[in-house]
Coordinates of C-alpha atoms in Angstrom, one line a residue:
E1 CA 228.7 301.5 245.8
F2 CA 226.4 298.6 247.0
E3 CA 224.7 297.1 243.6
G4 CA 222.3 294.4 243.9
V5 CA 221.8 291.0 241.7
P6 CA 219.3 292.4 239.1
Q7 CA 215.6 290.3 239.3
Y8 CA 215.2 287.1 237.3
V9 CA 212.1 288.7 234.9
G10 CA 212.2 285.5 232.1
P11 CA 210.9 285.0 229.8
V12 CA 212.1 281.6 230.1
W13 CA 211.3 280.0 233.6
W14 CA 211.9 276.9 234.8
V15 CA 210.2 274.1 237.3
S16 CA 212.4 271.2 238.6
L17 CA 212.0 267.9 241.9
D18 CA 214.3 269.6 243.4
G19 CA 213.0 272.9 242.9
D20 CA 211.6 275.9 245.6
D21 CA 208.5 278.3 245.1
A22 CA 211.4 280.5 247.0
N23 CA 213.4 281.1 243.8
D24 CA 213.3 283.0 241.3
G25 CA 212.7 280.7 238.5
S26 CA 216.3 280.8 236.8
P27 CA 217.8 278.2 235.3
E28 CA 219.8 277.8 238.7
Y29 CA 217.4 278.6 241.0
P30 CA 214.1 276.8 239.4
F31 CA 210.7 276.7 241.3
A32 CA 209.2 273.2 243.1
N33 CA 205.1 274.2 241.7
I34 CA 204.0 274.8 237.6
A35 CA 201.6 277.5 239.1
V36 CA 204.1 279.8 240.4
A37 CA 206.1 279.8 237.2
V38 CA 202.6 280.8 235.5
E39 CA 201.4 283.5 238.4
R40 CA 205.2 284.8 237.3
A41 CA 205.8 284.4 233.5
F42 CA 204.1 287.5 231.6
D43 CA 202.7 288.0 228.0
G44 CA 204.4 285.5 225.7
N45 CA 206.9 284.1 228.5
I46 CA 208.0 279.6 228.4
I47 CA 207.5 277.7 230.9
N48 CA 210.6 274.8 231.2
V49 CA 209.4 272.0 233.1
R50 CA 212.1 269.3 234.0
E51 CA 211.8 265.4 233.8
G52 CA 210.6 263.5 236.6
T53 CA 207.1 262.8 238.1
Y54 CA 205.4 265.6 240.2
Y55 CA 202.9 264.3 242.7
N56 CA 200.0 266.5 243.5
L57 CA 201.0 269.8 242.3
S58 CA 199.1 273.0 243.2
E59 CA 196.2 273.2 240.0
V60 CA 197.1 276.0 238.1
I61 CA 195.2 278.5 237.6
L62 CA 195.3 281.6 235.0
T63 CA 192.0 283.9 234.5
E64 CA 194.8 286.5 233.3
N65 CA 194.7 287.5 229.2
K66 CA 197.9 286.2 228.7
S67 CA 200.4 283.8 226.1
I68 CA 202.0 280.9 227.8
S69 CA 204.1 278.1 226.8
I70 CA 204.4 275.4 229.6
V71 CA 206.8 272.9 228.1
G72 CA 207.7 269.0 229.3
V73 CA 211.7 269.7 227.8
A74 CA 212.1 265.9 228.7
G75 CA 209.2 264.7 226.6
A76 CA 205.4 262.8 227.8
E77 CA 207.0 259.9 228.9
N78 CA 209.4 261.9 231.5
T79 CA 207.7 264.3 232.6
I80 CA 204.7 263.0 234.6
L81 CA 201.5 265.0 236.3
D82 CA 199.7 263.0 238.3
Q83 CA 197.9 263.7 240.9
N84 CA 197.8 260.7 242.5
I85 CA 194.4 260.5 244.8
S86 CA 193.9 256.8 246.1
E87 CA 190.4 255.5 246.2
N88 CA 190.1 256.6 250.0
E89 CA 191.5 259.7 249.0
K90 CA 188.4 260.7 246.8
D91 CA 185.9 263.0 248.6
G92 CA 184.7 265.3 245.5
S93 CA 186.8 267.9 246.0
D94 CA 188.8 269.5 243.0
D95 CA 192.9 268.2 242.2
F96 CA 192.3 268.5 238.0
H97 CA 195.7 269.6 236.7
F98 CA 195.6 273.0 234.8
S99 CA 192.4 275.6 234.5
F100 CA 192.5 278.5 232.0
E101 CA 190.1 281.5 231.0
G102 CA 190.2 284.4 229.1
D103 CA 188.8 287.0 227.7
E104 CA 186.9 287.0 224.3
L105 CA 187.9 290.5 223.3
Q106 CA 191.9 289.7 223.3
S107 CA 193.7 287.3 221.9
H108 CA 195.7 284.6 223.4
T109 CA 197.4 281.3 223.4
I110 CA 198.1 278.3 225.3
F111 CA 200.4 275.9 224.2
I112 CA 200.9 272.8 226.5
K113 CA 203.9 270.8 224.9
G114 CA 204.9 267.2 226.2
F115 CA 204.0 265.9 229.4
T116 CA 201.8 263.1 231.4
F117 CA 198.5 264.0 233.1
K118 CA 197.3 261.6 235.4
N119 CA 194.7 260.9 238.4
G120 CA 193.3 264.4 237.8
R121 CA 189.6 265.0 239.1
S122 CA 186.6 267.6 239.3
I123 CA 183.3 268.3 239.9
S124 CA 182.8 269.5 236.5
F125 CA 186.6 268.3 234.7
G126 CA 189.2 266.2 235.2
G127 CA 192.2 267.3 233.5
I128 CA 192.7 270.3 232.0
K129 CA 189.8 273.3 231.6
A130 CA 190.5 276.0 228.9
F131 CA 187.7 278.8 228.4
N132 CA 187.8 281.3 226.1
I133 CA 190.6 280.9 225.0
D134 CA 192.1 282.2 221.1
K135 CA 194.4 279.3 220.6
F136 CA 194.4 276.3 222.9
I137 CA 197.0 273.8 221.5
I138 CA 198.2 270.5 222.9
E139 CA 201.7 268.4 221.8
D140 CA 202.3 265.1 222.6
C141 CA 200.9 265.1 225.3
V142 CA 199.3 262.2 227.0
F143 CA 196.1 262.3 229.3
E144 CA 195.5 258.9 231.6
N145 CA 193.0 258.1 233.8
N146 CA 191.6 261.5 234.9
E147 CA 187.8 261.3 235.9
S148 CA 184.8 264.3 235.5
F149 CA 181.6 264.5 237.5
E150 CA 179.9 266.0 234.8
S151 CA 181.6 266.3 231.3
G152 CA 185.6 266.2 229.6
G153 CA 187.3 263.1 231.7
A154 CA 190.7 264.9 230.5
L155 CA 189.9 268.1 228.5
F156 CA 186.8 271.0 229.0
I157 CA 186.7 272.9 226.3
Q158 CA 184.2 276.0 225.6
S159 CA 184.8 278.8 223.4
S160 CA 187.9 278.4 222.0
S161 CA 189.9 277.4 218.7
T162 CA 191.8 274.1 219.2
N163 CA 194.5 271.8 217.9
I164 CA 195.6 268.4 219.3
Q165 CA 198.2 266.5 218.2
N166 CA 200.1 263.5 219.0
S167 CA 198.5 263.0 221.9
A168 CA 196.9 260.4 223.7
F169 CA 194.4 259.8 226.2
I170 CA 193.8 256.4 227.9
N171 CA 190.8 255.6 230.0
N172 CA 189.5 258.9 231.4
K173 CA 186.1 259.0 232.7
A174 CA 183.3 261.0 232.8
T175 CA 179.4 260.8 233.4
Q176 CA 178.1 263.0 230.9
L177 CA 179.4 263.7 227.7
G178 CA 182.8 263.6 227.0
G179 CA 184.7 260.8 229.1
A180 CA 188.5 261.9 227.3
I181 CA 187.1 265.4 226.2
F182 CA 184.3 268.0 225.9
W183 CA 184.4 271.0 222.7
Q184 CA 181.6 273.4 222.8
G185 CA 182.4 275.8 220.1
A186 CA 181.0 278.8 218.6
A187 CA 180.9 280.4 215.8
D188 CA 184.3 281.0 214.7
D189 CA 186.0 278.3 216.8
S190 CA 187.7 275.4 215.6
L191 CA 189.0 271.8 216.5
K192 CA 191.2 270.5 214.8
I193 CA 192.8 266.5 216.2
S194 CA 195.6 264.6 214.1
Q195 CA 197.7 262.1 215.1
T196 CA 196.0 261.4 218.4
S197 CA 194.7 258.2 219.4
F198 CA 191.9 257.6 222.3
E199 CA 191.7 254.1 224.1
G200 CA 189.5 252.7 226.4
N201 CA 188.1 256.3 227.4
Y202 CA 183.9 255.6 228.7
I203 CA 180.7 257.4 230.4
D204 CA 179.7 255.9 233.7
T205 CA 176.1 256.8 234.0
N206 CA 175.7 255.2 237.6
N207 CA 176.7 258.2 239.3
N208 CA 174.1 260.9 237.6
L209 CA 170.8 261.6 237.7
D210 CA 170.6 263.6 233.9
L211 CA 168.6 261.8 230.7
G212 CA 171.9 261.6 227.9
Y213 CA 175.0 260.7 227.8
S214 CA 177.2 260.7 224.6
G215 CA 181.1 260.6 223.2
G216 CA 182.9 257.7 225.8
A217 CA 186.6 259.4 223.7
L218 CA 184.7 262.8 222.3
A219 CA 181.6 264.8 222.7
I220 CA 181.2 267.8 219.7
I221 CA 178.6 270.3 221.3
S222 CA 177.9 273.3 219.2
G223 CA 181.2 272.1 216.7
W224 CA 181.8 274.7 214.0
H225 CA 184.5 273.2 212.2
V226 CA 186.0 270.0 213.5
L227 CA 189.2 267.8 211.5
I228 CA 189.8 264.5 212.5
K229 CA 192.1 263.2 210.9
D230 CA 195.5 260.2 210.8
S231 CA 193.6 258.8 214.0
H232 CA 192.6 256.0 216.5
F233 CA 190.0 255.3 218.3
E234 CA 189.3 251.3 220.2
G235 CA 188.1 250.1 222.5
N236 CA 185.5 253.9 224.0
W237 CA 182.1 252.5 225.4
I238 CA 179.1 254.2 227.4
K239 CA 177.9 252.2 230.3
N240 CA 175.0 252.3 229.9
S241 CA 173.7 250.8 233.4
Q242 CA 170.4 252.7 233.8
N243 CA 168.9 252.5 230.6
Q244 CA 168.8 256.5 229.5
W245 CA 169.5 257.0 225.9
T246 CA 173.0 257.5 224.9
S247 CA 174.8 257.8 221.7
G248 CA 178.4 257.5 220.4
G249 CA 180.7 255.2 222.0
A250 CA 183.8 257.2 220.6
I251 CA 182.2 260.4 218.9
S252 CA 179.4 261.9 219.3
N253 CA 178.4 265.5 217.6
F254 CA 175.3 265.7 219.8
M255 CA 173.2 269.7 219.3
S256 CA 175.0 270.8 215.8
D257 CA 173.9 272.2 212.9
P258 CA 174.1 269.4 210.3
L259 CA 175.4 272.0 208.2
N260 CA 178.7 273.0 210.1
E261 CA 181.8 271.6 208.5
I262 CA 182.5 268.0 210.6
R263 CA 185.4 265.3 208.4
I264 CA 187.4 262.8 209.4
L265 CA 189.8 261.4 207.6
R266 CA 192.3 258.6 207.7
T267 CA 191.0 257.5 211.5
K268 CA 190.4 253.7 212.5
F269 CA 187.8 253.0 215.2
I270 CA 188.1 249.2 216.6
A271 CA 185.5 247.9 219.5
N272 CA 183.5 250.9 220.3
E273 CA 180.5 250.7 221.9

């Protein structure tokens, strides 16, 4: 009697530079694209990405309510996701990294660790978008040279409790709010940032005609429970060539109720403007 080879079903899926999206995602036969692994993974699964520089990967788009962990197993220094768009190729198209959209009625977690995200860009966000995610966690990541034509050069986050630890945001750019991070929380959401550096992120008002620009590094909109500790903000700025209203070379707290909790502890601010 013939017995077929069992289909690989996780719970740990693998991606590698020498992988193939026709593979089954096992350690022996990894995928080539994180997007394929995310599509195949089940709720609570882990996606391990092996070391290397991955150029122009397919954008990861997740609209299902499933918890996923995406891990660069060799760390951010050795696991680089680079959308690698040259000046000549910039045509307004979307070349972001990840987009996660959930259902506010269902609880799930997105966990990302050990990547460098470079040169992501799109109209509405640059690197990663998170919307209606119960717990959105980033650890040990670097975001560099990502760009949004609106807000959130590296991260655009709405209605998602967010925890960012031991990460770095370098030279990310937006044209409205949050050169590195745009965060808009609902009543039960929290934002926690710890042991994280923000350097050289900025808002460029040249490309936008709206009135009001804020948060060279971080823009907080309707923030409720915000804690920033043991972090570093240096050289973040707003390029105000149109003589528009601006605020917060490093951080802006925009339209937040003054009674809401926003705490900043043991954090350095140097030469933000």
